[in-house]
Amino acid sequence: MSWGTLYTQLGGVNKHSTSLGKIWLSVLFIFRVTILVLAAESVWGDEQSDFTCNTQQPGCKNVCYDHFFPVSHIRLWCLQLIFVSTPALLVAMHVAYRKRGEKKDIIASQGERSKTNDLESLKKKRLHITGPLWWTYTCSLFFRLVFEAGFMYALYYVYNGFQMPRLVKCEQWPCPNKVDCFISRPTEKTVFTIFMVASSATCMVLNVAELVYLIIKALMRCSAKSPARNHVNVHSDYSTREAYMHNKTNEMLLSSSSDSSSSRAT
Amino acid sequence: MPLTPPEPDLEPKMNWASFYAVISGVNRHSTGIGRVWLSVLFIFRILVLVVAAESVWGDEKAHFTCNTQQPGCNSVCYDHFFPISHIRLWALQLIMVSTPALLVAMHIAHRRHVDKRLYRQAGRSSPKDLEQIKTQKMKITGALWWTYVISLLFRVLFESAFMYLFYMIYPGYKMFRLVKCDSYPCPNTVDCFVSRPTEKTVFTVFMLAVSAICILLNIAEVVYLVAQACNRQLNNAKNSAVGAWISQRLCSF
């Protein structure tokens, strides 16, 4: 499983995410994918070969393993990470579609005189999360939450909780009566399961926080827009505020350049 | 016996190289002690873990043998005496200890973003200026100082927590040759033998010692940063006093 390619795909979307989205991506890749790769090979590697049953009956071990482990934890977590990362591609597609539209506009307005500079800056431009893009982003967050919760519930349901028992009693055919079967490394598996579940929960909390943040930002934008339509004075206030911001920026830059020149002199 | 060609390694292995690349990105903005810490981390811990320790612990379960034919006794006794393997503990420790550096990386990225916005507003948006922002080394002052110190404190906290956890799970550093096990389904008490105990003891002592060195380096870095900040404050206070005196004298003319 090439997690590197997944990372490059998601990294592209990262540019247009909010700060919480960027933190989510780091948590996802550092804690979950790294731990999964670490644990997969060494802890779950021998799960079937070291699953032993207290019987000589051929086929009993296979049948009991299949009964108690319908889908391995590792495969469930891989699927979960893939599904959870996929909604980000919705956002990537929307951003690409918007940029294509803007590119067409530039070429249409300037024709043959369309400079490469303009097209390059369009490629690197970071889009604000407003309008239809806001809806796409919010839907992608919602789907992420649904997939995370769904997979956590599936893990809980298939394995009756997050703890791995040492001993399971199996009475599938062809095992004679009831047979004791022993799972390999149950404590280590429980530790990693709890770790992955905790990381999943953290990611869900980050997604909910991001959703709340986007909704609040949208509501604030709506409330800022509606009074401005009625009052003309607000527009002049806004332009004076802009001028004030420009003055402040110039002041800061001038003071920083004079500071550096004085420090160079001393 | 015919030689078979080596099978391609299809299992996903932990990519410490890319992990190192991410962490060393922060290196440029660290202090000198921070760079020493990163080298110690990579050379003495990650490299030793990958090259040596993993082969020593590789056959820990396969060669853990108990003096019984009872099926399941091996598994159960292994699980009782090794709830979590040393290798996994160390790998988790390395990951958790390296993570606070990302706090610093995020803060630096945020600062760069703000600088870029200011430059654009001031009209200096040429590619050369934007490149300059990217390659500029940030001074550890102001809010970045606090982020850096907090990340160092978290590092010390995680290192100590893992060392304590290690002590709780495996009291003492020595690995025994023989352990006596009486968990179900083992009949009565059964002798179980650990594979490569001496080699494991050597590596355990080595990793614990390097952990302790890393904690000391982190504490030294915190002390250095605090001393540097106090020095800066004193200099500022002195300069402002001198500046006020000079301007007073000039005004009197």
Coordinates of N, CA, C and O in Angstrom, one line a residue, chain A residues 50 145 220:
Chain A
D50 N 0.2 -18.1 14.2 CA 0.3 -18.3 15.6 C -1.0 -18.5 16.4 O -1.0 -18.5 17.6
L145 N -16.8 12.4 8.7 CA -17.3 12.1 10.0 C -18.1 10.8 9.9 O -17.9 9.9 10.8
M220 N -21.2 34.7 10.2 CA -20.6 36.1 10.4 C -20.5 36.8 9.0 O -20.8 38.0 9.0

